[in-house]
Amino acid sequence: MSLGLLLFASLMLVVVTAAATRLFSRWQWSKMARNGLAPRSLTQDQQFHLIASACTDDGLVVQDLTGKVLWVNPAYCRIMGWEAHEMLGRNPLEYCLPKDRQMTAQDIAAFRFDAADPTWNQLALHQNVKKSGELFWNQINVSFHVAPDGTTFVILVCRDVTEEVENAERLREKTAELAHVATHDGLTGAGNRAKLTSFVTEALARARDTGTQVGLLQIDLDKFKEINDTHGHATGDAVLKTIADRVTRTLRGTDLLARIGGDEFVAVCQDVADISQLQKLGATICEVARKPFTFGSQEISPSISLGAVISETNTETLDELLRKADFALYEVKRSGRGSVAIYDERLHRRLRRKERRSDELLRAVRENELTFHFQPTILAADGEVRGFEALVRWDHPKEGMLLPAQFLPLAHDLGLMVDIDLQAMNAAMVLRSKLIAAGWENMRTGFNASSALFTDGEIHPEFINMPARLGLSTDNIVVELPESVLFGEHIFPEQRVSIVHQLHALGFSIVLDDFGAGFAGLMHLVQLEIDGFKNARGLMENLLTEPACQRTLQVVIELAKDIGLLCISVGVESEEQFQVIREIGGDIAQGHWIAQPMAADSVIGWLEARKTGDGAFCDIHPQLPPPRPIAI
């Protein structure tokens, strides 16, 4: 038997399958024979082997050790787009490589297969080119066959796997896209909180191993709400994206920028030498961020504030670093914004004091240690007491009696306002019960309700439950709503209407507190179902020195009378202020000159002491002169 026939027989033993032999009829075999693919001198077994090689979808190639093609099957011709006679005697390196990877004639001539090299036995993937110029992915398996005469032949099994490779690439891209979405902010492209957590955890672990430090910058856009309110949310989004892009370009490739809130970002810097390096970077970011840019027809000049902290121990966590950086950021905001503050020993001591105060306040609220004093409101015309407002106090074990301004901001940060509001509501209603029992049925009691008692326009259930539990009607209970509750940043018009409507439907009297200090306008007084309002305290402070304040207050009082509302003048600290309130027709007054806030147990005694023998109220001060005309 010739060497060629031996080679064919050996090759067919690799690819033969029983099913393939049943697919060919006699006329198919005759056609192959006429084409020179099945010599009639072959045995039946050899013919079946050859038939199998012709029907397989895999390309089969026989080469010598120099790479010269000795034989190909029809599938290989289909894969490459060449006729068999165009490839016989040539090295595939001459026609299968794309233009950018073609080899020189000298390199091709020097090519050799090495049967002893184990890398040839590995499945390989190559990008090849068809005769038409079309690129495709070719999966190639190489094996070596030694003929009886000792000649080594190379057998290649080739398969066009372009579709599989492209599908795998699309899957990889989609997986990467989903992974990016899961770890990055959709608007700015910065990392999200999940990305920040994993990045900082790894950075801190690496810093512990290498003895380096991690720097963290808490970034907050200055007056971002004003940008949204003035220019619109599209402009606000443009500012966020611009700031994110500028900060990212300022950071190193090993650093990370993450967006953790509406206008809050955190930059994490690895391998920081010292705090001065971080402070310099923060100053650069501030400078880069404040450069004006144009969005649409508007020129925007953004500004940011930064709090910076550097890791110093092996036990610090992301939460600890964020808390310190946030405290430094608060220092910047307190002192004017637009710069960077470093968390240092001074701030460390202040943070520790704040943390101790936080623990104390938490305990005081949870154990009902806060107390409530009550300040009366009176009719300006004759001094008759109209009601009492519950004012929270904290009798600190070391610092004595603390006023609301000394601890309510901290309570807000700690999420304690719901508890404090409910305690104020309870104190006001309990006093109302005592007043009824003592014969003061028409005396009103009120309390301040913060935004914590209203979620998405829904009132807290205790507005319904508490009066029922205490057996009270709501008609003489006053709910004071600060302007920030109804006209704050995160409340919509339909929500504020819903809040007032629900309280009104339950029978509460509703007073808008600090009217004129924020966003509420005169039209709001008409549109909302309220009973009255308290003027902004700034008006009273300048009442005696600024004629415009007197005129403004008089106009507000007259307007209130015209639309059937009460105007409560608060902050009355002197007889002169009270005299002006009476002269311009004020309805109700409240302030320290009238009466200091008093403990609940003192209220009824105070009321009794003010009564005359005939049951009428005394004037507030015996020497108070009658109202006199005043020109404003």
XYZ file of C-alpha atoms in Angstrom:
632
model
C 0.000 0.000 0.000
C 1.314 3.469 -0.896
C 2.332 5.978 1.793
C -0.533 8.240 0.760
C -3.089 5.493 1.228
C -1.635 4.625 4.619
C -1.956 8.274 5.613
C -5.580 8.425 4.476
C -6.443 5.248 6.367
C -4.815 6.548 9.568
C -6.568 9.910 9.304
C -9.981 8.370 8.790
C -9.632 6.275 11.936
C -9.659 9.567 13.890
C -12.934 10.934 12.466
C -14.984 7.873 11.510
C -18.509 7.525 12.858
C -21.008 4.810 12.120
C -23.813 7.290 11.425
C -21.843 9.006 8.681
C -21.504 5.813 6.665
C -25.282 5.532 6.298
C -25.639 9.027 4.804
C -24.035 8.320 1.435
C -25.600 6.453 -1.440
C -23.803 4.766 -4.314
C -24.173 7.787 -6.623
C -22.599 10.052 -3.955
C -19.651 7.698 -3.657
C -19.308 7.594 -7.466
C -19.285 11.391 -7.543
C -16.464 11.470 -4.950
C -14.555 8.911 -6.947
C -14.905 10.973 -10.117
C -13.534 13.986 -8.243
C -10.518 12.036 -7.137
C -11.494 11.977 -3.518
C -12.111 8.245 -3.216
C -9.744 6.092 -5.274
C -11.447 2.824 -6.322
C -8.388 0.910 -5.212
C -9.236 1.562 -1.514
C -10.731 -1.178 0.583
C -14.355 -0.822 1.734
C -13.189 0.054 5.262
C -10.851 2.721 3.917
C -13.647 4.035 1.696
C -15.956 4.374 4.699
C -13.237 6.290 6.552
C -12.909 8.662 3.621
C -16.679 9.114 3.413
C -16.728 10.178 7.053
C -14.018 12.764 6.415
C -16.076 14.201 3.591
C -19.307 14.572 5.581
C -17.928 16.097 8.805
C -18.434 19.834 9.450
C -14.923 20.117 10.901
C -12.136 21.084 8.580
C -9.362 18.456 8.285
C -5.879 19.311 7.072
C -2.796 17.127 6.678
C 0.537 18.958 6.678
C 4.162 18.011 6.820
C 6.432 19.362 9.533
C 7.265 22.445 7.435
C 3.584 23.323 7.319
C 3.008 22.384 3.665
C -0.567 21.254 3.019
C -0.749 17.649 1.744
C -4.495 17.113 1.884
C -7.710 18.901 2.896
C -11.320 17.780 3.228
C -14.320 19.607 1.719
C -15.286 21.198 5.067
C -11.906 22.929 5.274
C -12.417 24.255 1.753
C -15.829 25.654 2.800
C -14.350 27.216 5.943
C -11.468 28.927 4.146
C -13.276 29.718 0.859
C -10.420 28.229 -1.215
C -10.488 25.288 -3.589
C -8.396 22.277 -2.548
C -5.934 22.652 -5.419
C -5.339 26.314 -4.403
C -4.090 25.237 -0.971
C -2.189 22.011 -1.684
C 1.552 22.464 -1.418
C 1.233 25.821 0.422
C 1.681 26.753 4.091
C -1.643 28.119 5.507
C 0.407 30.943 7.007
C 0.561 32.321 3.472
C -3.203 32.791 3.097
C -4.982 32.519 6.467
C -3.520 35.435 8.476
C -5.205 38.897 8.627
C -3.259 41.772 7.083
C -2.091 43.199 10.391
C -0.532 39.854 11.434
C 0.921 38.577 8.167
C 4.395 36.971 8.279
C 7.319 37.514 5.940
C 8.286 34.866 3.389
C 11.481 34.217 5.355
C 9.558 33.606 8.600
C 7.129 31.271 6.837
C 9.998 29.355 5.238
C 11.622 28.967 8.656
C 8.435 27.649 10.279
C 8.518 24.102 11.705
C 6.135 21.957 13.729
C 7.781 20.365 16.747
C 6.095 17.174 17.908
C 8.068 17.313 21.149
C 6.619 20.736 22.066
C 3.581 20.119 24.355
C 2.031 23.474 23.450
C 1.042 22.055 20.066
C -1.265 19.601 21.820
C -3.417 22.421 23.261
C -6.658 23.599 21.709
C -5.928 27.017 20.155
C -8.113 29.899 18.963
C -6.874 32.087 16.105
C -8.418 34.878 14.104
C -8.038 33.880 10.442
C -9.192 35.351 7.157
C -11.178 33.707 4.358
C -10.348 34.090 0.693
C -13.101 36.749 0.540
C -11.311 38.814 3.179
C -13.877 38.012 5.875
C -12.370 37.564 9.323
C -13.438 34.591 11.437
C -12.393 32.749 14.573
C -10.742 29.387 13.877
C -10.503 26.779 16.645
C -7.620 24.439 15.836
C -6.568 21.114 17.361
C -3.147 19.796 16.310
C -2.035 16.169 16.547
C 0.936 14.293 15.125
C 0.935 10.949 13.280
C 4.025 8.850 12.571
C 3.813 6.627 9.470
C 5.366 3.151 9.393
C 8.363 4.544 7.511
C 9.014 7.013 10.339
C 7.657 10.086 8.551
C 5.734 12.459 10.855
C 2.581 14.103 9.575
C 0.584 16.877 11.237
C -3.205 16.563 11.375
C -5.247 19.732 12.046
C -8.921 19.689 12.980
C -10.401 23.167 12.351
C -13.754 24.620 13.309
C -15.314 28.031 12.571
C -16.416 29.197 16.033
C -17.053 32.860 15.131
C -20.669 32.779 16.307
C -19.721 31.209 19.627
C -16.899 33.714 20.176
C -19.137 36.666 19.317
C -21.898 35.384 21.597
C -19.373 34.936 24.393
C -18.091 38.466 23.818
C -21.613 39.883 23.908
C -22.241 37.960 27.115
C -18.999 39.277 28.590
C -19.910 42.842 27.626
C -23.422 42.475 29.063
C -22.035 40.972 32.253
C -19.557 43.831 32.554
C -22.361 46.329 31.875
C -24.560 44.808 34.579
C -21.625 44.735 36.995
C -20.968 48.414 36.241
C -24.631 49.319 36.783
C -24.613 47.448 40.092
C -21.591 49.366 41.360
C -21.867 52.806 39.741
C -24.158 55.820 39.838
C -26.325 56.049 36.740
C -26.200 59.853 36.441
C -22.552 60.718 37.060
C -20.757 57.429 36.395
C -19.079 57.639 39.802
C -19.078 54.608 42.063
C -22.082 54.006 44.297
C -22.142 53.128 47.985
C -21.632 49.409 47.282
C -18.541 50.195 45.214
C -17.299 52.589 47.903
C -17.677 49.945 50.607
C -15.763 47.253 48.736
C -13.077 49.676 47.536
C -12.395 51.131 50.987
C -12.419 47.702 52.620
C -9.757 46.483 50.185
C -7.776 49.735 50.432
C -7.678 49.608 54.237
C -6.613 45.944 54.180
C -3.830 46.787 51.726
C -2.778 49.760 53.838
C -2.481 47.524 56.906
C -0.281 45.094 54.971
C 1.955 47.767 53.433
C 2.070 50.283 56.282
C 0.516 53.020 54.112
C -2.491 55.291 54.704
C -5.851 55.847 53.047
C -7.256 59.360 52.616
C -10.944 60.150 52.378
C -12.568 63.375 51.154
C -16.250 64.018 51.885
C -17.513 66.368 49.154
C -20.719 68.393 49.301
C -22.041 70.856 46.706
C -22.680 74.287 48.177
C -26.261 75.608 47.913
C -27.247 72.848 45.496
C -30.940 73.306 46.320
C -30.741 76.914 45.139
C -29.316 75.735 41.811
C -32.244 73.337 41.363
C -34.805 75.933 42.458
C -33.344 78.729 40.338
C -32.217 76.926 37.186
C -34.157 73.654 37.220
C -33.299 70.029 37.884
C -31.746 69.506 34.436
C -29.169 72.131 35.326
C -28.708 70.500 38.721
C -27.960 67.199 37.002
C -25.471 68.936 34.710
C -23.710 70.387 37.760
C -23.473 66.945 39.382
C -22.030 65.388 36.223
C -19.596 68.267 35.728
C -18.328 68.096 39.318
C -17.977 64.308 39.121
C -16.003 64.561 35.891
C -13.724 67.315 37.202
C -12.985 65.515 40.466
C -12.350 62.204 38.695
C -9.850 63.842 36.336
C -8.087 65.428 39.320
C -7.727 62.103 41.159
C -5.178 59.425 40.314
C -6.064 56.237 38.466
C -5.762 54.262 41.698
C -8.288 56.487 43.509
C -12.075 56.302 43.519
C -14.899 58.821 43.411
C -18.290 57.621 44.667
C -21.669 59.369 44.866
C -23.413 58.486 48.131
C -26.315 60.971 48.154
C -28.102 63.633 46.156
C -25.198 66.097 46.087
C -22.724 64.167 48.246
C -19.569 62.507 46.924
C -16.665 60.699 48.568
C -13.166 60.519 47.091
C -10.892 57.724 48.353
C -7.146 58.077 47.858
C -4.757 55.178 48.378
C -1.104 55.390 49.479
C -1.365 58.886 50.963
C 1.906 60.084 52.471
C 0.467 62.462 55.062
C -2.437 64.774 55.805
C -0.795 67.715 54.032
C -0.885 65.797 50.743
C -4.597 65.181 51.213
C -5.223 68.826 52.127
C -3.368 69.973 48.992
C -5.449 67.618 46.858
C -8.643 68.903 48.488
C -7.665 72.511 47.770
C -6.970 71.620 44.126
C -10.360 69.931 43.800
C -12.091 73.007 45.272
C -10.312 75.243 42.777
C -11.065 73.014 39.787
C -14.705 72.605 40.797
C -15.518 76.315 41.020
C -14.638 77.115 37.399
C -17.786 78.433 35.636
C -19.365 76.419 32.828
C -22.264 76.981 30.469
C -25.350 74.794 30.348
C -27.824 75.851 27.705
C -27.909 79.641 27.921
C -26.941 79.737 31.605
C -23.521 80.219 33.119
C -23.166 78.178 36.297
C -20.500 78.768 38.928
C -20.505 75.726 41.225
C -18.772 75.513 44.578
C -17.978 72.590 46.849
C -16.947 72.040 50.455
C -14.721 69.182 51.593
C -14.025 67.361 54.844
C -10.786 65.360 54.831
C -9.549 62.523 57.026
C -6.650 60.085 56.845
C -6.570 56.570 58.274
C -4.312 56.315 61.305
C -4.991 52.958 62.949
C -5.304 49.345 61.870
C -8.863 49.107 63.141
C -10.579 52.018 61.389
C -13.618 51.254 59.226
C -15.382 53.073 56.424
C -18.123 54.246 58.800
C -15.562 55.713 61.203
C -13.741 57.536 58.409
C -17.014 58.863 56.998
C -18.115 60.096 60.413
C -14.839 61.974 60.893
C -14.849 63.404 57.368
C -18.465 64.485 57.762
C -17.602 66.243 61.010
C -14.783 68.103 59.238
C -17.215 68.969 56.417
C -19.624 70.438 58.957
C -16.761 72.632 60.183
C -16.318 74.009 56.646
C -20.024 74.749 56.295
C -20.086 76.417 59.699
C -17.200 78.703 58.772
C -18.275 79.766 55.287
C -18.105 76.892 52.721
C -16.027 76.585 49.565
C -12.878 75.116 51.132
C -11.432 72.009 52.765
C -11.165 71.222 56.487
C -8.932 68.524 57.944
C -10.060 66.242 60.723
C -7.357 66.975 63.297
C -6.885 66.679 67.044
C -9.015 69.753 67.725
C -11.931 68.374 65.720
C -11.309 64.976 67.261
C -11.919 66.387 70.737
C -15.066 68.159 69.532
C -16.355 64.972 67.895
C -15.797 63.031 71.096
C -17.785 65.660 73.011
C -20.551 65.423 70.424
C -20.572 61.644 70.684
C -20.815 61.823 74.472
C -23.619 64.373 74.155
C -25.340 62.094 71.637
C -25.224 59.156 74.042
C -26.611 61.322 76.822
C -29.421 62.679 74.658
C -30.335 59.210 73.404
C -30.660 58.013 76.980
C -32.626 61.094 78.039
C -35.157 60.659 75.227
C -35.533 56.908 75.651
C -35.996 57.213 79.420
C -38.390 60.174 79.134
C -36.025 62.494 80.967
C -36.910 65.518 78.816
C -39.324 67.935 80.436
C -41.859 70.351 78.987
C -42.518 73.867 80.169
C -45.533 75.839 79.085
C -45.635 79.451 77.932
C -48.985 81.243 77.787
C -50.454 83.197 74.902
C -52.730 86.125 75.753
C -55.205 88.370 74.010
C -53.371 91.619 73.374
C -56.427 93.768 74.029
C -57.179 92.770 77.626
C -54.551 90.250 78.706
C -56.926 87.281 78.896
C -55.001 84.005 78.729
C -55.855 82.075 75.594
C -53.705 78.971 75.969
C -50.302 77.397 76.527
C -47.567 76.127 74.231
C -45.448 73.130 75.242
C -41.713 73.924 75.022
C -39.183 71.133 75.489
C -36.340 71.399 77.989
C -33.479 69.077 78.904
C -32.382 69.149 82.519
C -28.825 67.966 81.925
C -27.240 66.318 84.993
C -24.067 68.437 84.702
C -24.966 71.477 82.606
C -28.375 72.265 84.034
C -31.460 73.284 82.081
C -30.785 73.310 78.318
C -32.984 75.161 75.820
C -34.203 73.589 72.550
C -31.577 75.316 70.408
C -28.877 73.591 72.470
C -29.938 70.029 71.671
C -32.707 69.819 69.034
C -30.271 70.069 66.065
C -28.419 67.081 67.506
C -31.718 65.283 68.084
C -32.555 65.843 64.429
C -29.219 64.333 63.342
C -29.804 61.343 65.626
C -33.310 60.713 64.287
C -34.955 61.443 67.644
C -37.467 64.045 66.519
C -40.394 61.625 66.256
C -39.908 60.600 69.892
C -39.558 64.205 71.083
C -42.576 65.376 69.066
C -44.745 62.602 70.465
C -43.625 63.419 73.997
C -44.519 67.079 73.354
C -47.914 66.025 71.999
C -48.505 63.898 75.086
C -47.431 66.699 77.454
C -49.807 69.170 75.790
C -52.724 66.748 75.912
C -52.093 65.721 79.509
C -52.073 69.406 80.504
C -55.310 69.854 78.557
C -56.876 67.049 80.641
C -55.719 68.712 83.877
C -57.086 72.086 82.776
C -60.487 70.545 82.022
C -60.523 68.822 85.413
C -59.710 72.160 87.114
C -62.531 73.979 85.345
C -60.566 75.618 82.521
C -62.443 73.882 79.693
C -61.806 76.576 77.068
C -58.058 76.847 77.672
C -56.030 75.697 74.666
C -52.796 73.722 74.720
C -50.431 73.375 71.786
C -47.231 71.726 70.652
C -44.767 71.980 67.776
C -44.813 69.206 65.173
C -41.639 68.743 63.147
C -41.436 67.142 59.700
C -40.630 63.823 61.395
C -44.347 63.344 62.134
C -45.260 63.556 58.435
C -44.115 60.973 55.896
C -45.051 61.415 52.226
C -47.942 63.657 53.200
C -49.364 61.230 55.776
C -49.771 62.256 59.419
C -48.455 60.108 62.282
C -51.084 57.673 63.652
C -50.725 59.199 67.143
C -52.625 62.274 65.949
C -55.619 59.945 65.965
C -54.705 57.484 68.706
C -53.496 59.788 71.498
C -56.593 62.018 71.904
C -58.788 58.901 71.895
C -56.573 57.210 74.472
C -56.781 60.237 76.781
C -60.502 60.761 76.185
C -60.004 64.212 74.651
C -61.626 66.071 71.820
C -59.222 67.913 69.542
C -61.021 71.250 69.214
C -58.828 73.059 71.789
C -55.533 71.386 70.863
C -53.241 73.459 68.675
C -50.718 71.921 66.270
C -47.978 74.378 65.359
C -46.361 73.604 61.996
C -43.072 75.374 61.227
C -42.795 76.744 57.719
C -40.102 74.161 57.009
C -42.651 71.358 57.522
C -45.052 72.616 54.865
C -42.646 74.399 52.545
C -39.423 72.455 52.980
C -37.145 71.115 50.294
C -38.691 67.661 50.018
C -42.426 68.348 50.196
C -44.752 68.774 47.237
C -47.823 71.060 47.099
C -50.286 68.161 47.178
C -48.541 66.760 50.275
C -48.748 70.008 52.259
C -52.419 70.329 51.396
C -52.946 66.731 52.498
C -51.190 67.293 55.850
C -53.298 70.346 56.707
C -56.487 68.737 55.441
C -56.024 65.631 57.572
C -55.292 67.638 60.733
C -58.214 69.968 60.051
C -60.543 67.006 59.486
C -59.534 65.596 62.889
C -60.532 68.877 64.547
C -57.095 70.239 65.489
C -56.435 73.974 65.399
C -53.528 74.608 63.044
C -51.049 77.444 63.336
C -48.232 78.160 60.869
C -45.127 79.002 62.886
C -42.412 81.511 61.918
C -44.429 82.855 58.996
C -42.354 84.965 56.600
C -38.989 83.466 57.510
C -38.878 81.043 54.593
C -40.903 80.234 51.519
C -44.486 80.708 52.680
C -46.339 83.588 51.052
C -49.626 85.408 51.596
C -51.436 83.189 49.098
C -50.587 80.146 51.210
C -52.558 81.623 54.097
C -55.661 81.661 51.911
C -55.159 78.280 50.273
C -54.445 76.231 53.418
C -57.035 75.366 56.056
C -55.219 76.971 58.982
C -56.489 78.951 61.959
C -53.647 81.429 62.239
C -49.934 82.045 62.065
C -47.041 83.274 64.163
C -44.941 86.083 62.777
C -41.226 85.594 62.131
C -39.247 86.452 65.263
C -37.015 88.821 63.344
C -39.928 91.219 62.955
C -40.297 91.570 66.723
C -36.571 91.972 67.329
C -36.488 95.099 65.132
C -39.972 96.347 65.924
C -38.823 99.355 67.979
C -35.913 100.380 65.762
C -37.177 99.803 62.236
C -40.380 101.630 61.196
C -40.647 99.234 58.245
C -41.038 96.337 60.674
C -43.930 98.090 62.424
C -45.597 98.803 59.106
C -45.059 95.229 57.900
C -46.495 93.752 61.079
C -49.525 96.072 60.895
C -50.204 95.033 57.273
C -49.893 91.355 58.204
C -52.273 91.792 61.156
C -54.817 93.616 58.994
C -54.573 90.935 56.320
C -55.103 88.215 58.929
C -58.282 89.965 60.137
C -59.555 90.310 56.554
C -59.222 86.587 55.824
C -60.374 85.431 59.250
C -57.047 84.277 60.669
C -55.338 84.992 63.971
C -51.927 86.651 63.976
C -49.857 85.644 66.998
C -47.020 88.056 67.778
C -44.220 86.085 69.383
C -40.981 87.177 70.999
C -42.480 89.973 73.120
C -39.601 90.823 75.447
C -40.530 94.305 76.657
C -43.426 96.502 77.615
C -42.661 98.788 74.668
C -42.995 95.930 72.180
C -46.283 94.852 73.722
C -47.578 98.410 73.592
C -46.921 98.555 69.836
C -48.696 95.216 69.335
C -51.801 96.566 71.118
C -51.737 99.862 69.223
C -51.627 98.274 65.762
C -54.457 95.893 66.590
C -52.568 92.679 67.326
C -54.672 89.665 68.280
C -52.503 87.479 70.464
C -49.084 87.950 72.049
C -46.498 85.624 73.525
C -43.101 86.250 75.043
C -40.951 86.305 78.159
C -42.188 89.745 79.215
C -45.686 88.305 79.445
C -44.645 85.145 81.263
C -41.688 82.823 81.422
C -42.289 79.183 80.428
C -43.406 77.288 83.525
C -43.599 73.685 84.668
C -46.884 71.867 84.060
C -47.557 71.679 87.781
C -47.400 75.501 88.004
C -49.865 76.299 85.209
C -53.137 76.033 87.123
C -51.748 77.954 90.125
C -50.524 80.690 87.790
C -53.965 80.933 86.209
C -55.690 81.094 89.591
C -53.335 83.827 90.789
C -54.274 86.031 87.826
C -58.009 85.938 88.549
C -59.774 88.781 90.309
C -62.587 88.345 92.740
C -65.242 88.527 90.028
C -63.598 85.815 87.993
C -62.121 88.130 85.354
C -58.439 88.184 84.331
C -56.190 90.882 85.666
C -54.278 92.938 83.160
C -50.853 91.515 82.586
C -49.056 94.283 84.367
C -50.980 96.631 86.716
C -49.142 99.690 85.434
C -49.667 98.951 81.746
C -51.073 102.115 80.107
C -54.012 101.992 77.717
C -53.303 101.842 73.980
C -52.273 105.151 72.456
C -52.565 106.198 68.792
C -49.425 105.638 66.797
C -48.577 106.944 63.380
C -46.920 104.360 61.126
